[in-house]
Short mmCIF file of C-alpha atoms in Angstrom, two decimals:
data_model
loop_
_atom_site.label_atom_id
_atom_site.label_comp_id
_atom_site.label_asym_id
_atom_site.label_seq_id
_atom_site.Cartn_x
_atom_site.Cartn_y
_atom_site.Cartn_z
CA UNK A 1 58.27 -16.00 -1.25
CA UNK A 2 59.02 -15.90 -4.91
CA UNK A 3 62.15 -14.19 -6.32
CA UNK A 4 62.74 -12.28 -9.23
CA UNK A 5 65.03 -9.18 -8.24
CA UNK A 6 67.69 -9.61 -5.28
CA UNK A 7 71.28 -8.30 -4.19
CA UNK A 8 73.37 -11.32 -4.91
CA UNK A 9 74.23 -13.64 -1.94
CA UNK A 10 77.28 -14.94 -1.55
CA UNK A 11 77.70 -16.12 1.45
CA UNK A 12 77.49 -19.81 -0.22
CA UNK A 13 79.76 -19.13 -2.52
CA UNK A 14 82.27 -22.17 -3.30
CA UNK A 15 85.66 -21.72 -1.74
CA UNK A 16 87.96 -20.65 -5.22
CA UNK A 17 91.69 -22.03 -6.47
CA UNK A 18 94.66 -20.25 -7.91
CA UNK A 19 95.40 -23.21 -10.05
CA UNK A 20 95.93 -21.86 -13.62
CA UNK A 21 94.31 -24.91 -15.13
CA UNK A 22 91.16 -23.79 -17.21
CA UNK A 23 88.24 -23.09 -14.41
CA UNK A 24 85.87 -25.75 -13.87
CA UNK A 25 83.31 -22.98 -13.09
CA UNK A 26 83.00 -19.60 -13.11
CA UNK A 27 80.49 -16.56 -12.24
CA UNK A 28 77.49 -16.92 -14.03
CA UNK A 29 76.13 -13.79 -15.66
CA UNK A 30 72.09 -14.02 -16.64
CA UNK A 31 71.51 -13.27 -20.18
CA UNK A 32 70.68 -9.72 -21.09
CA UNK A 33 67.72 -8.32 -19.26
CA UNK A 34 64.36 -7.45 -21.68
CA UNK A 35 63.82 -3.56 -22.55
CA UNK A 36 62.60 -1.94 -19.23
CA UNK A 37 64.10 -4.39 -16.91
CA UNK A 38 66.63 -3.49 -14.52
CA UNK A 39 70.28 -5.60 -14.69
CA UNK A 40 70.34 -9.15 -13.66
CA UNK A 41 72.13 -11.29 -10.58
CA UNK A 42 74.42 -13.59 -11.22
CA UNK A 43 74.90 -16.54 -10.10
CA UNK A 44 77.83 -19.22 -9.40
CA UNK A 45 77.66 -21.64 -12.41
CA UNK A 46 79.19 -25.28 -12.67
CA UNK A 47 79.62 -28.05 -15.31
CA UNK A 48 76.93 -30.58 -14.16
CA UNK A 49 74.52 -33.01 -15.34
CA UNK A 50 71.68 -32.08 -13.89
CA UNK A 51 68.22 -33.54 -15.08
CA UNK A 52 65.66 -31.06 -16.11
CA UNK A 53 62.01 -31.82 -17.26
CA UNK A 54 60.72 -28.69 -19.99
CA UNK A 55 57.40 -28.59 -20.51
CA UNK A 56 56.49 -25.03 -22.69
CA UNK A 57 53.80 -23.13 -22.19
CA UNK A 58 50.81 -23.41 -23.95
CA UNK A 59 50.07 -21.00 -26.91
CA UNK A 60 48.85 -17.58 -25.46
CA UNK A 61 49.53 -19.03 -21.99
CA UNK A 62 50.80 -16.16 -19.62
CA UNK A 63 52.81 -16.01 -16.33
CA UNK A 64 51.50 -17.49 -13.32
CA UNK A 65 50.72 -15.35 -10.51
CA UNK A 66 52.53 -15.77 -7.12
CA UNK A 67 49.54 -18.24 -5.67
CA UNK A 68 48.70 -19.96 -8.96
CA UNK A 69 52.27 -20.67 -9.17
CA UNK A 70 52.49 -21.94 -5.87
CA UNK A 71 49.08 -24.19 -5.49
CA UNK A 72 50.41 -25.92 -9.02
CA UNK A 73 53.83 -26.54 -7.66
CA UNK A 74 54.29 -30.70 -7.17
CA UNK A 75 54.49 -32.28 -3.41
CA UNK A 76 57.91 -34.12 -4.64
CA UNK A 77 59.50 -30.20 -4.77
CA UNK A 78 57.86 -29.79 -0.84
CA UNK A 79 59.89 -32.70 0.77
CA UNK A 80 63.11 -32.35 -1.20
CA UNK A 81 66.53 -30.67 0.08
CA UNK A 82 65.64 -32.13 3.57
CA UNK A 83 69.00 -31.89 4.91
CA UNK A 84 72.00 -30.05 3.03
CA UNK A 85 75.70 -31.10 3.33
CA UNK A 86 76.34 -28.67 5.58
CA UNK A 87 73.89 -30.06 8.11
CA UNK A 88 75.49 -33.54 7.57
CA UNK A 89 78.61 -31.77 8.80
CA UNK A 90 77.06 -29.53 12.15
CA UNK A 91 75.54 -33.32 12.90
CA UNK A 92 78.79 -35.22 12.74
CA UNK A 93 80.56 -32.75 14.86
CA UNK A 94 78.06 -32.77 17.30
CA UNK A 95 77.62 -35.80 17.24
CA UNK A 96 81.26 -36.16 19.12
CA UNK A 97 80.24 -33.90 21.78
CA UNK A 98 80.21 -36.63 25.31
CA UNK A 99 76.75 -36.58 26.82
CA UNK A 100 72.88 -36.15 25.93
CA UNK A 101 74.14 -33.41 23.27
CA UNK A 102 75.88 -35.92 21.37
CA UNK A 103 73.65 -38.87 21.65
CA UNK A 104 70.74 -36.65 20.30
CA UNK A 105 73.13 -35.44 17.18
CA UNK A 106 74.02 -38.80 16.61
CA UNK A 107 70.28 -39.79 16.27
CA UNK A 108 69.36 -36.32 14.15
CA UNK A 109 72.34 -37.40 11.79
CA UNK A 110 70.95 -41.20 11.80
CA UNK A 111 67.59 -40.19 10.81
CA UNK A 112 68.75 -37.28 8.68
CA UNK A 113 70.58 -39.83 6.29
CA UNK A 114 67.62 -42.24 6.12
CA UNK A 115 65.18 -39.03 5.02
CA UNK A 116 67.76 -37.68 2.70
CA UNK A 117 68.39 -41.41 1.40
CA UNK A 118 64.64 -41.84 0.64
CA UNK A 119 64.05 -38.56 -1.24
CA UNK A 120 67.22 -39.20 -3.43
CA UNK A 121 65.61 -42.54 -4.53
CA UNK A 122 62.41 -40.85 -5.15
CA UNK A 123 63.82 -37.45 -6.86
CA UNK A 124 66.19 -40.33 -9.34
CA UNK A 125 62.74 -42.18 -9.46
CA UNK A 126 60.94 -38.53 -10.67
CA UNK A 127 63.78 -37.48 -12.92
CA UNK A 128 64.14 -40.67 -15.24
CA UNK A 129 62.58 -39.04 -18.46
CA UNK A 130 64.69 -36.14 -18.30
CA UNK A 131 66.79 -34.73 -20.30
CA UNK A 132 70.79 -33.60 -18.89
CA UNK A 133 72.10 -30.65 -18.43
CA UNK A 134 75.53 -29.20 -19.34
CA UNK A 135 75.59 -26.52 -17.08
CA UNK A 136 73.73 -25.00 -13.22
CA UNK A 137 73.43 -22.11 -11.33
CA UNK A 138 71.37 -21.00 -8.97
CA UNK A 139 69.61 -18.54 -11.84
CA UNK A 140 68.90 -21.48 -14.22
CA UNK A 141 70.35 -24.25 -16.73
CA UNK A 142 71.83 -24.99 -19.97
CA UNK A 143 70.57 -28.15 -22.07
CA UNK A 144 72.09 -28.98 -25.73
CA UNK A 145 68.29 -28.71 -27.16
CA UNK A 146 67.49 -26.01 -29.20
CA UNK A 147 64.30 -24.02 -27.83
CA UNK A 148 63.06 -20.60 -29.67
CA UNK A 149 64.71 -17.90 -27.69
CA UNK A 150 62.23 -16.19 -25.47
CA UNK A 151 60.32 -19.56 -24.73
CA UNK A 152 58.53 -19.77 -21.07
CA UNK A 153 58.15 -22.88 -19.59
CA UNK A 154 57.62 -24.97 -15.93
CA UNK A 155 60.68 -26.47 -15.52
CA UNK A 156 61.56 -29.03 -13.01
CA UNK A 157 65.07 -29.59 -12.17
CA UNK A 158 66.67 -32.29 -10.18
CA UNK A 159 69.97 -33.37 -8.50
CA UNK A 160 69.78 -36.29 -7.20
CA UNK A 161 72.76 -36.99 -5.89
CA UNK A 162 72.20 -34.04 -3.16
CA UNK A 163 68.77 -35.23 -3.13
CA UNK A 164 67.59 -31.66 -4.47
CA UNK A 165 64.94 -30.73 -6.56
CA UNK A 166 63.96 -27.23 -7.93
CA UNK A 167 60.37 -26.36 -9.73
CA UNK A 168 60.44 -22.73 -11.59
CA UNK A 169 59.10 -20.63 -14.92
CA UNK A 170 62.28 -19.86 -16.82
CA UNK A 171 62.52 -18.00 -19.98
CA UNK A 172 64.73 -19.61 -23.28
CA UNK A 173 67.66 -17.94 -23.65
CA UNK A 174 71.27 -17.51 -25.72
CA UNK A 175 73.39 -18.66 -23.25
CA UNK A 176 75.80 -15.97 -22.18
CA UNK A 177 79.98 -16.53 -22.22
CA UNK A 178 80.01 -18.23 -18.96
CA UNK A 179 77.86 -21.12 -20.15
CA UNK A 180 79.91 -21.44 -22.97
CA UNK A 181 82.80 -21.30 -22.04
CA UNK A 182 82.18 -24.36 -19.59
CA UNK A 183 80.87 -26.97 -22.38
CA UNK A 184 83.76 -27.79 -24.70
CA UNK A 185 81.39 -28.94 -27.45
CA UNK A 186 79.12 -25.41 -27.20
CA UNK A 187 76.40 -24.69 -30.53
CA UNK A 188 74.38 -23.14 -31.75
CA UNK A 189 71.69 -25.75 -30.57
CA UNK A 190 72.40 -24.98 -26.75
CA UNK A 191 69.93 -23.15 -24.69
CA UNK A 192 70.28 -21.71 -21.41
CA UNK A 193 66.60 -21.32 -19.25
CA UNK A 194 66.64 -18.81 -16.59
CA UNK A 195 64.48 -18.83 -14.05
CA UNK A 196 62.32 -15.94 -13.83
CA UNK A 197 59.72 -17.38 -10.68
CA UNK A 198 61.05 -19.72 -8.24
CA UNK A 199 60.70 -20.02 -4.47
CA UNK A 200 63.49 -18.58 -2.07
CA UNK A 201 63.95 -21.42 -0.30
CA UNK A 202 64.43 -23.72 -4.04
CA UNK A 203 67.11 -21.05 -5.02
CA UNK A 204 68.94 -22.06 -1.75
CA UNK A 205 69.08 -25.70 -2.13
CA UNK A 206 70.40 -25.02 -5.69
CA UNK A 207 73.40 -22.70 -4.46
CA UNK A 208 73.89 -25.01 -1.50
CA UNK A 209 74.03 -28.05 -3.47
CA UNK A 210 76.26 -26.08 -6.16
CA UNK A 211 78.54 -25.27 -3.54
CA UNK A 212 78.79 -28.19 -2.87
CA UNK A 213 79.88 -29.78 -6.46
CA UNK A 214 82.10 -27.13 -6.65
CA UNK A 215 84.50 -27.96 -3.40
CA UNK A 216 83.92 -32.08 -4.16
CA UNK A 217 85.18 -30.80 -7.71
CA UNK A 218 88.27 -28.49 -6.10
CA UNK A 219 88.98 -31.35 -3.47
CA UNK A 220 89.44 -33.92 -7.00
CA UNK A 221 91.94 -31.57 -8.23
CA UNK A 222 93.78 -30.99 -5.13
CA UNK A 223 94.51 -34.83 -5.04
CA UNK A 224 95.29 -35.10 -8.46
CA UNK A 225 97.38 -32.21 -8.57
CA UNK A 226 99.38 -33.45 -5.25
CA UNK A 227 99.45 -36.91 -6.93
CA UNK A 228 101.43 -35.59 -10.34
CA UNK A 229 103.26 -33.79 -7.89
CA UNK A 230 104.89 -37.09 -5.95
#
């Protein structure tokens, strides 16, 4: 259930431009792997201000195991990500199909908006003593705090407008060139936190809602590209 070492997925990958305007996001590379550790994922990273809660660990504290980690994890994380943007879309489309199909869709994407409406309210209700981020991927976050490098922490991370919310351990690190190169104002005081435990189905909701951010993002420049244009 948790992840640490995959084969990257990117079959939610964000569909990409050939504008030559300086990217709005980039592949995300994870920060140099520890002695011993075999080479990291990476991960689709965007400009966005997130809202992350860092709480370090204790002195001496060590790693959680996979059910410690688990049985501490926070209900708000179980009920969040309800419904992705995607499903919003399968709903509305069948939701136009004549007959009982429809009519059920119709009620699914009713209810689905209601659920998803709630949790955002709660998750923005969670994440008001949080600090912002500057930058997220699916493998962690950057934040314009400084933090000792090599810090571990429970970090809670939240998005709520796509009514997401992630809970992980992630490790301070320098963030690597793809972090900096998407915050124009980048020092020596930014830290990037990579996750090093979260749950598979957390890591999802990040890259879906990511994806997501990504094509409203493309979809902004399209117009105002087509705009200049007429």
């Amino acid at each position: 259930m948790l992840f640490f070492k995959r084969k990257p997925d990117t079959t939610n990958a964000p569909e990409t431009s050939g504008e030559a305007a300086a990217p709005k996001a980039v592949l995300s590379a994870d920060a140099a792997p520890e002695a011993g550790e075999e080479p990291l994922e990476k991960f689709f990273s965007v400009r966005y201000s997130a809202r992350a809660v860092i709480t370090p660990f204790r002195e001496g504290e060590e790693i959680l195991q996979e059910a410690d980690f688990l049985r501490e994890i926070p209900e708000l994380f179980n009920i969040a990500s309800p419904c992705t943007p995607s499903d919003f879309v399968r709903f509305r489309r069948m939701s136009m199909v004549p007959g009982d199909t429809g009519r059920l869709a119709a009620f699914l994407l009713m209810q689905a908006e209601r659920i998803n409406g709630l949790t955002r309210y709660i998750i923005d209700e969670a994440s008001r003593d949080a600090i912002d981020t500057e930058t997220v991927s699916a493998g962690g976050f950057t934040v314009s705090d400084s933090f000792p490098r090599g810090t571990l922490a429970r970090v809670q991370l939240f998005l709520p407008e796509y009514g997401t919310a992630a809970y992980a351990i992630a490790r301070a690190e320098e963030p690597g060139d793809t972090e900096k190169s998407l915050i124009p104002a980048y020092g020596a005081q930014h830290t990037f936190f990579r996750f090093i435990i979260i749950r598979d189905q957390d890591r999802a909701a990040l890259q879906a809602a990511i994806a997501e951010i990504e094509r409203k993002s493309l979809r902004e420049r399209r117009a105002a590209s087509k705009k200049n244009q007429d």
